[in-house]
mmCIF file of C-alpha atoms in Angstrom:
data_model
loop_
_atom_site.group_PDB
_atom_site.id
_atom_site.type_symbol
_atom_site.label_atom_id
_atom_site.label_comp_id
_atom_site.label_asym_id
_atom_site.label_seq_id
_atom_site.Cartn_x
_atom_site.Cartn_y
_atom_site.Cartn_z
ATOM 1 C CA UNK A 147 -6.238 -2.609 -21.813
ATOM 2 C CA UNK A 148 -5.676 -1.427 -18.257
ATOM 3 C CA UNK A 149 -5.572 -4.290 -15.754
ATOM 4 C CA UNK A 150 -4.930 -4.770 -12.051
ATOM 5 C CA UNK A 151 -1.302 -5.596 -11.294
ATOM 6 C CA UNK A 152 0.698 -5.668 -8.106
ATOM 7 C CA UNK A 153 4.228 -4.934 -6.977
ATOM 8 C CA UNK A 154 5.888 -6.702 -4.062
ATOM 9 C CA UNK A 155 9.258 -6.219 -2.390
ATOM 10 C CA UNK A 156 11.469 -7.825 0.270
ATOM 11 C CA UNK A 157 13.893 -6.172 2.667
ATOM 12 C CA UNK A 158 17.483 -7.259 3.400
ATOM 13 C CA UNK A 159 20.224 -6.206 5.794
ATOM 14 C CA UNK A 160 23.912 -6.209 4.900
ATOM 15 C CA UNK A 161 25.889 -8.365 7.331
ATOM 16 C CA UNK A 162 29.688 -8.143 7.214
ATOM 17 C CA UNK A 163 32.643 -6.757 9.110
ATOM 18 C CA UNK A 164 33.127 -3.005 9.270
ATOM 19 C CA UNK A 165 35.735 -2.848 6.503
ATOM 20 C CA UNK A 166 33.651 -4.774 3.953
ATOM 21 C CA UNK A 167 30.524 -2.837 4.859
ATOM 22 C CA UNK A 168 32.314 0.457 4.336
ATOM 23 C CA UNK A 169 33.585 -0.701 0.951
ATOM 24 C CA UNK A 170 30.128 -1.777 -0.234
ATOM 25 C CA UNK A 171 28.426 1.363 1.072
ATOM 26 C CA UNK A 172 31.048 3.558 -0.562
ATOM 27 C CA UNK A 173 30.539 1.794 -3.909
ATOM 28 C CA UNK A 174 26.783 2.394 -3.876
ATOM 29 C CA UNK A 175 27.121 5.984 -2.693
ATOM 30 C CA UNK A 176 29.174 6.713 -5.832
ATOM 31 C CA UNK A 177 27.154 4.520 -8.202
ATOM 32 C CA UNK A 178 25.469 7.416 -10.004
ATOM 33 C CA UNK A 179 28.854 8.935 -10.859
ATOM 34 C CA UNK A 180 29.966 5.980 -12.979
ATOM 35 C CA UNK A 181 29.458 6.439 -16.719
ATOM 36 C CA UNK A 182 29.616 2.785 -17.765
ATOM 37 C CA UNK A 183 29.596 -0.172 -15.406
ATOM 38 C CA UNK A 184 31.170 -3.418 -16.561
ATOM 39 C CA UNK A 185 28.924 -6.382 -17.360
ATOM 40 C CA UNK A 186 29.466 -9.442 -15.155
ATOM 41 C CA UNK A 187 28.840 -13.114 -16.034
ATOM 42 C CA UNK A 188 27.365 -15.457 -13.426
ATOM 43 C CA UNK A 189 26.139 -19.000 -14.172
ATOM 44 C CA UNK A 190 25.732 -18.469 -17.947
ATOM 45 C CA UNK A 191 23.810 -15.196 -17.496
ATOM 46 C CA UNK A 192 25.104 -11.668 -18.022
ATOM 47 C CA UNK A 193 24.289 -8.887 -15.552
ATOM 48 C CA UNK A 194 24.748 -5.142 -15.802
ATOM 49 C CA UNK A 195 23.521 -2.024 -14.019
ATOM 50 C CA UNK A 196 21.419 0.131 -16.323
ATOM 51 C CA UNK A 197 21.930 3.863 -16.715
ATOM 52 C CA UNK A 198 18.700 4.905 -14.976
ATOM 53 C CA UNK A 199 20.350 5.351 -11.551
ATOM 54 C CA UNK A 200 18.735 7.781 -9.113
ATOM 55 C CA UNK A 201 20.704 8.947 -6.070
ATOM 56 C CA UNK A 202 19.114 10.517 -3.024
ATOM 57 C CA UNK A 203 20.709 11.793 0.187
ATOM 58 C CA UNK A 204 20.884 8.414 1.942
ATOM 59 C CA UNK A 205 20.024 5.854 -0.713
ATOM 60 C CA UNK A 206 20.330 4.980 -4.381
ATOM 61 C CA UNK A 207 17.796 3.446 -6.770
ATOM 62 C CA UNK A 208 19.114 1.258 -9.570
ATOM 63 C CA UNK A 209 18.186 -1.510 -12.014
ATOM 64 C CA UNK A 210 20.138 -4.691 -12.759
ATOM 65 C CA UNK A 211 19.410 -6.384 -16.080
ATOM 66 C CA UNK A 212 19.754 -10.166 -16.313
ATOM 67 C CA UNK A 213 20.462 -11.131 -19.933
ATOM 68 C CA UNK A 214 20.401 -14.603 -21.489
ATOM 69 C CA UNK A 215 22.732 -14.382 -24.490
ATOM 70 C CA UNK A 216 22.872 -18.168 -25.025
ATOM 71 C CA UNK A 217 19.227 -19.036 -25.654
ATOM 72 C CA UNK A 218 17.738 -18.573 -29.103
ATOM 73 C CA UNK A 219 15.193 -15.787 -29.473
ATOM 74 C CA UNK A 220 12.011 -17.217 -30.991
ATOM 75 C CA UNK A 221 9.129 -15.278 -32.517
ATOM 76 C CA UNK A 222 5.725 -16.847 -33.145
ATOM 77 C CA UNK A 223 3.099 -15.607 -35.616
ATOM 78 C CA UNK A 224 -0.405 -16.413 -34.311
ATOM 79 C CA UNK A 225 -1.880 -15.750 -37.755
ATOM 80 C CA UNK A 226 0.274 -18.256 -39.670
ATOM 81 C CA UNK A 227 1.071 -20.364 -36.565
ATOM 82 C CA UNK A 228 4.715 -20.377 -37.580
ATOM 83 C CA UNK A 229 7.804 -19.841 -35.465
ATOM 84 C CA UNK A 230 11.022 -18.168 -36.570
ATOM 85 C CA UNK A 231 14.418 -17.683 -34.981
ATOM 86 C CA UNK A 232 15.550 -14.070 -34.679
ATOM 87 C CA UNK A 233 19.080 -13.314 -35.839
ATOM 88 C CA UNK A 234 21.093 -11.700 -33.059
ATOM 89 C CA UNK A 235 24.651 -10.932 -32.066
ATOM 90 C CA UNK A 236 26.461 -13.082 -29.493
ATOM 91 C CA UNK A 237 26.236 -10.200 -27.012
ATOM 92 C CA UNK A 238 22.444 -9.858 -27.351
ATOM 93 C CA UNK A 239 19.607 -11.673 -25.599
ATOM 94 C CA UNK A 240 16.321 -11.390 -23.745
ATOM 95 C CA UNK A 241 16.521 -9.460 -20.477
ATOM 96 C CA UNK A 242 14.736 -9.360 -17.121
ATOM 97 C CA UNK A 243 15.071 -6.220 -14.984
ATOM 98 C CA UNK A 244 15.231 -6.103 -11.194
ATOM 99 C CA UNK A 245 14.919 -2.793 -9.360
ATOM 100 C CA UNK A 246 16.578 -2.055 -6.007
ATOM 101 C CA UNK A 247 16.771 0.608 -3.339
ATOM 102 C CA UNK A 248 19.960 0.544 -1.274
ATOM 103 C CA UNK A 249 20.554 2.741 1.762
ATOM 104 C CA UNK A 250 24.323 3.244 1.826
ATOM 105 C CA UNK A 251 24.123 4.767 5.309
ATOM 106 C CA UNK A 252 22.529 1.749 6.982
ATOM 107 C CA UNK A 253 23.078 -1.240 4.676
ATOM 108 C CA UNK A 254 19.348 -1.841 4.067
ATOM 109 C CA UNK A 255 18.432 -3.270 0.649
ATOM 110 C CA UNK A 256 14.910 -3.310 -0.820
ATOM 111 C CA UNK A 257 14.279 -5.526 -3.859
ATOM 112 C CA UNK A 258 11.252 -5.558 -6.121
ATOM 113 C CA UNK A 259 10.241 -9.189 -6.568
ATOM 114 C CA UNK A 260 9.752 -10.662 -10.038
ATOM 115 C CA UNK A 261 10.073 -13.924 -11.938
ATOM 116 C CA UNK A 262 13.311 -14.684 -13.757
ATOM 117 C CA UNK A 263 15.243 -11.692 -12.413
ATOM 118 C CA UNK A 264 18.529 -11.721 -10.508
ATOM 119 C CA UNK A 265 18.210 -13.511 -7.149
ATOM 120 C CA UNK A 266 19.839 -12.340 -3.941
ATOM 121 C CA UNK A 267 22.608 -14.962 -4.125
ATOM 122 C CA UNK A 268 23.679 -13.871 -7.605
ATOM 123 C CA UNK A 269 23.339 -10.241 -6.514
ATOM 124 C CA UNK A 270 25.939 -10.909 -3.814
ATOM 125 C CA UNK A 271 28.255 -12.544 -6.358
ATOM 126 C CA UNK A 272 27.703 -9.577 -8.685
ATOM 127 C CA UNK A 273 28.777 -7.139 -5.956
ATOM 128 C CA UNK A 274 31.745 -9.314 -4.986
ATOM 129 C CA UNK A 275 32.977 -9.264 -8.583
ATOM 130 C CA UNK A 276 32.536 -5.517 -8.791
ATOM 131 C CA UNK A 277 34.576 -4.895 -5.616
ATOM 132 C CA UNK A 278 36.965 -7.836 -5.907
ATOM 133 C CA UNK A 279 35.986 -9.282 -2.529
ATOM 134 C CA UNK A 280 35.051 -12.813 -1.511
ATOM 135 C CA UNK A 281 31.275 -13.290 -1.719
ATOM 136 C CA UNK A 282 31.435 -15.343 1.506
ATOM 137 C CA UNK A 283 32.707 -12.250 3.391
ATOM 138 C CA UNK A 284 29.275 -10.607 3.410
ATOM 139 C CA UNK A 285 25.611 -11.488 3.142
ATOM 140 C CA UNK A 286 22.350 -9.708 2.492
ATOM 141 C CA UNK A 287 20.087 -11.358 5.072
ATOM 142 C CA UNK A 288 16.328 -11.357 4.670
ATOM 143 C CA UNK A 289 14.709 -9.167 7.317
ATOM 144 C CA UNK A 290 11.964 -10.999 9.156
ATOM 145 C CA UNK A 291 8.666 -9.666 10.409
ATOM 146 C CA UNK A 292 8.440 -10.936 13.980
ATOM 147 C CA UNK A 293 5.031 -9.329 14.522
ATOM 148 C CA UNK A 294 3.091 -11.365 11.955
ATOM 149 C CA UNK A 295 0.255 -12.608 14.164
ATOM 150 C CA UNK A 296 -0.146 -9.216 15.840
ATOM 151 C CA UNK A 297 -0.264 -7.471 12.460
ATOM 152 C CA UNK A 298 -2.846 -9.979 11.227
ATOM 153 C CA UNK A 299 -5.117 -9.049 14.120
ATOM 154 C CA UNK A 300 -4.678 -5.334 13.288
ATOM 155 C CA UNK A 301 -5.565 -5.593 9.584
ATOM 156 C CA UNK A 302 -8.666 -3.624 8.600
ATOM 157 C CA UNK A 303 -9.381 -5.548 5.418
ATOM 158 C CA UNK A 304 -8.172 -8.957 4.204
ATOM 159 C CA UNK A 305 -8.692 -10.033 0.604
ATOM 160 C CA UNK A 306 -6.465 -13.089 0.079
ATOM 161 C CA UNK A 307 -5.598 -16.207 2.084
ATOM 162 C CA UNK A 308 -2.949 -18.481 0.478
ATOM 163 C CA UNK A 309 -1.844 -21.812 1.947
ATOM 164 C CA UNK A 310 0.454 -24.553 0.638
ATOM 165 C CA UNK A 311 0.999 -27.783 2.570
ATOM 166 C CA UNK A 312 2.752 -31.072 1.871
ATOM 167 C CA UNK A 313 0.687 -34.221 2.214
ATOM 168 C CA UNK A 314 1.471 -36.379 5.254
ATOM 169 C CA UNK A 315 2.081 -40.062 4.534
ATOM 170 C CA UNK A 316 -0.515 -41.154 7.065
ATOM 171 C CA UNK A 317 -3.748 -39.273 7.569
ATOM 172 C CA UNK A 318 -5.891 -39.444 10.682
ATOM 173 C CA UNK A 319 -8.785 -37.217 11.545
ATOM 174 C CA UNK A 320 -8.033 -35.900 14.988
ATOM 175 C CA UNK A 321 -10.673 -33.174 15.179
ATOM 176 C CA UNK A 322 -13.962 -32.438 13.476
ATOM 177 C CA UNK A 323 -13.154 -28.750 13.150
ATOM 178 C CA UNK A 324 -10.463 -29.333 10.512
ATOM 179 C CA UNK A 325 -12.677 -31.278 8.118
ATOM 180 C CA UNK A 326 -12.227 -28.599 5.455
ATOM 181 C CA UNK A 327 -8.455 -28.913 5.476
ATOM 182 C CA UNK A 328 -8.609 -32.691 5.717
ATOM 183 C CA UNK A 329 -11.012 -33.058 2.815
ATOM 184 C CA UNK A 330 -8.654 -31.220 0.481
ATOM 185 C CA UNK A 331 -5.687 -33.284 1.598
ATOM 186 C CA UNK A 332 -7.672 -36.534 1.384
ATOM 187 C CA UNK A 333 -8.619 -35.730 -2.215
ATOM 188 C CA UNK A 334 -5.025 -34.876 -3.141
ATOM 189 C CA UNK A 335 -3.861 -38.092 -1.493
ATOM 190 C CA UNK A 336 -6.270 -40.150 -3.623
ATOM 191 C CA UNK A 337 -4.857 -38.413 -6.703
ATOM 192 C CA UNK A 338 -1.325 -39.310 -5.520
ATOM 193 C CA UNK A 339 -0.399 -35.657 -5.138
ATOM 194 C CA UNK A 340 2.461 -34.350 -3.044
ATOM 195 C CA UNK A 341 1.021 -31.023 -1.937
ATOM 196 C CA UNK A 342 -2.129 -28.934 -1.745
ATOM 197 C CA UNK A 343 -2.610 -25.253 -2.557
ATOM 198 C CA UNK A 344 -5.540 -23.384 -1.028
ATOM 199 C CA UNK A 345 -6.178 -19.847 -2.274
ATOM 200 C CA UNK A 346 -9.217 -17.876 -1.096
ATOM 201 C CA UNK A 347 -10.007 -14.443 -2.505
ATOM 202 C CA UNK A 348 -12.702 -11.948 -1.553
ATOM 203 C CA UNK A 349 -13.263 -8.238 -1.220
ATOM 204 C CA UNK A 350 -13.294 -8.534 2.581
ATOM 205 C CA UNK A 351 -12.603 -11.947 4.119
ATOM 206 C CA UNK A 352 -13.667 -12.751 7.658
ATOM 207 C CA UNK A 353 -10.671 -11.981 9.873
ATOM 208 C CA UNK A 354 -11.914 -14.052 12.814
ATOM 209 C CA UNK A 355 -12.252 -17.148 10.625
ATOM 210 C CA UNK A 356 -8.788 -16.581 9.158
ATOM 211 C CA UNK A 357 -7.199 -16.265 12.592
ATOM 212 C CA UNK A 358 -8.970 -19.471 13.689
ATOM 213 C CA UNK A 359 -7.791 -21.210 10.499
ATOM 214 C CA UNK A 360 -4.181 -20.151 11.116
ATOM 215 C CA UNK A 361 -4.362 -21.681 14.591
ATOM 216 C CA UNK A 362 -5.950 -24.872 13.215
ATOM 217 C CA UNK A 363 -3.224 -25.233 10.595
ATOM 218 C CA UNK A 364 -0.680 -25.001 13.381
ATOM 219 C CA UNK A 365 -2.444 -27.734 15.342
ATOM 220 C CA UNK A 366 -2.839 -29.860 12.233
ATOM 221 C CA UNK A 367 0.865 -29.458 11.555
ATOM 222 C CA UNK A 368 1.746 -30.799 15.015
ATOM 223 C CA UNK A 369 -0.583 -33.786 14.807
ATOM 224 C CA UNK A 370 0.029 -34.865 11.220
ATOM 225 C CA UNK A 371 3.745 -34.128 10.732
ATOM 226 C CA UNK A 372 2.693 -31.937 7.832
ATOM 227 C CA UNK A 373 5.005 -29.363 6.286
ATOM 228 C CA UNK A 374 3.437 -25.935 5.791
ATOM 229 C CA UNK A 375 5.374 -24.529 2.843
ATOM 230 C CA UNK A 376 3.646 -21.169 2.756
ATOM 231 C CA UNK A 377 0.876 -19.352 4.596
ATOM 232 C CA UNK A 378 0.340 -15.759 3.538
ATOM 233 C CA UNK A 379 -2.347 -13.196 4.302
ATOM 234 C CA UNK A 380 -2.903 -10.182 2.003
ATOM 235 C CA UNK A 381 -4.545 -6.958 3.173
ATOM 236 C CA UNK A 382 -3.970 -3.227 3.815
ATOM 237 C CA UNK A 383 -0.920 -3.187 1.479
ATOM 238 C CA UNK A 384 0.606 -5.877 3.701
ATOM 239 C CA UNK A 385 1.732 -9.395 2.907
ATOM 240 C CA UNK A 386 1.966 -11.264 6.195
ATOM 241 C CA UNK A 387 4.125 -14.375 5.854
ATOM 242 C CA UNK A 388 3.288 -16.700 8.745
ATOM 243 C CA UNK A 389 5.870 -19.366 7.820
ATOM 244 C CA UNK A 390 9.124 -17.592 7.065
ATOM 245 C CA UNK A 391 7.994 -14.268 8.553
ATOM 246 C CA UNK A 392 9.530 -12.316 5.687
ATOM 247 C CA UNK A 393 9.068 -8.559 5.929
ATOM 248 C CA UNK A 394 7.224 -7.541 2.771
ATOM 249 C CA UNK A 395 5.337 -4.670 1.217
ATOM 250 C CA UNK A 396 2.991 -4.779 -1.735
ATOM 251 C CA UNK A 397 0.559 -2.574 -3.577
ATOM 252 C CA UNK A 398 -2.030 -3.093 -6.308
ATOM 253 C CA UNK A 399 -2.278 -0.788 -9.315
ATOM 254 C CA UNK A 400 -4.686 -0.309 -12.199
ATOM 255 C CA UNK A 401 -2.074 0.073 -14.909
ATOM 256 C CA UNK A 402 -1.111 -1.246 -18.324
ATOM 257 C CA UNK A 403 2.656 -1.438 -17.828
ATOM 258 C CA UNK A 404 5.042 -0.333 -15.082
ATOM 259 C CA UNK A 405 7.766 2.123 -15.963
ATOM 260 C CA UNK A 406 11.083 2.161 -14.122
ATOM 261 C CA UNK A 407 9.985 5.417 -12.479
ATOM 262 C CA UNK A 408 6.794 3.723 -11.237
ATOM 263 C CA UNK A 409 8.812 0.943 -9.617
ATOM 264 C CA UNK A 410 11.325 3.358 -8.087
ATOM 265 C CA UNK A 411 8.444 5.300 -6.537
ATOM 266 C CA UNK A 412 7.015 2.052 -5.179
ATOM 267 C CA UNK A 413 10.352 1.116 -3.574
ATOM 268 C CA UNK A 414 10.604 4.539 -1.944
ATOM 269 C CA UNK A 415 7.033 4.206 -0.658
ATOM 270 C CA UNK A 416 7.790 0.708 0.686
ATOM 271 C CA UNK A 417 10.911 1.921 2.465
ATOM 272 C CA UNK A 418 9.065 4.872 4.001
ATOM 273 C CA UNK A 419 6.212 2.599 5.092
ATOM 274 C CA UNK A 420 8.569 0.214 6.956
ATOM 275 C CA UNK A 421 10.942 2.921 8.202
ATOM 276 C CA UNK A 422 9.987 2.665 11.869
ATOM 277 C CA UNK A 423 10.453 -1.102 11.842
ATOM 278 C CA UNK A 424 13.737 -0.825 9.927
ATOM 279 C CA UNK A 425 15.146 1.697 12.400
ATOM 280 C CA UNK A 426 16.200 -1.176 14.652
ATOM 281 C CA UNK A 427 18.347 -2.640 11.862
ATOM 282 C CA UNK A 428 19.590 0.752 10.707
ATOM 283 C CA UNK A 429 20.770 1.674 14.181
ATOM 284 C CA UNK A 430 22.762 -1.545 14.352
ATOM 285 C CA UNK A 431 24.666 -0.680 11.182
ATOM 286 C CA UNK A 432 25.088 3.058 11.687
#
């Protein structure tokens, strides 16, 4: 059955001295020429670069598999409601793939987000092991979107508003116009909860109300010593992060399953979409 699914990616910039940067960029520029790339072990997981590497003039697309060879592989039968353990070799296990685009001219990395896949910290360790360099000598830093509020105002259509806040120890109503936020927090407080998630979905949410709500959350934060863990707005293939200001790109698809080629195309589209913004970072590294 075909369903609606989405892909999301983050953008990173390589920060290091010139020598390390040259070494890393050279490695990725020649990645497609390697026939077999050694598997690396990090924190009880095994990682390897799969063979479906695609090299373009300035960047390379590749997939890193994260394999758990230690956990038992279990198979359930919903008919008999029985569970069995699958026999496997010590080198086998369940895998999670993570796809990347890396521009070896500028040091810009684009990562498709997904649960259970390699994180950016382990990715850095993976590269350090490949090149025999100290993983503290370089860092892939998350690129921020400093124009979040301006971009929110420019969105044509908004379909999701997602907010997560911690619950302040002492509540006091300081304004009538935040009753909606307060009521949710008051209820969570009575239930002895630690946080509240608010998720609003619609085909076309009212932008003016959302902008007003963002401002109210900011005021509420100041008055109540409340921690806003996340505040994201979805619309026009944009994810606007108004807490960490992470530069993101996402797209919804009507599809059964994503192929590697589908995800590679998405990463190329994401990179092209943010190219003008990324030029500032690319010029710094060129």
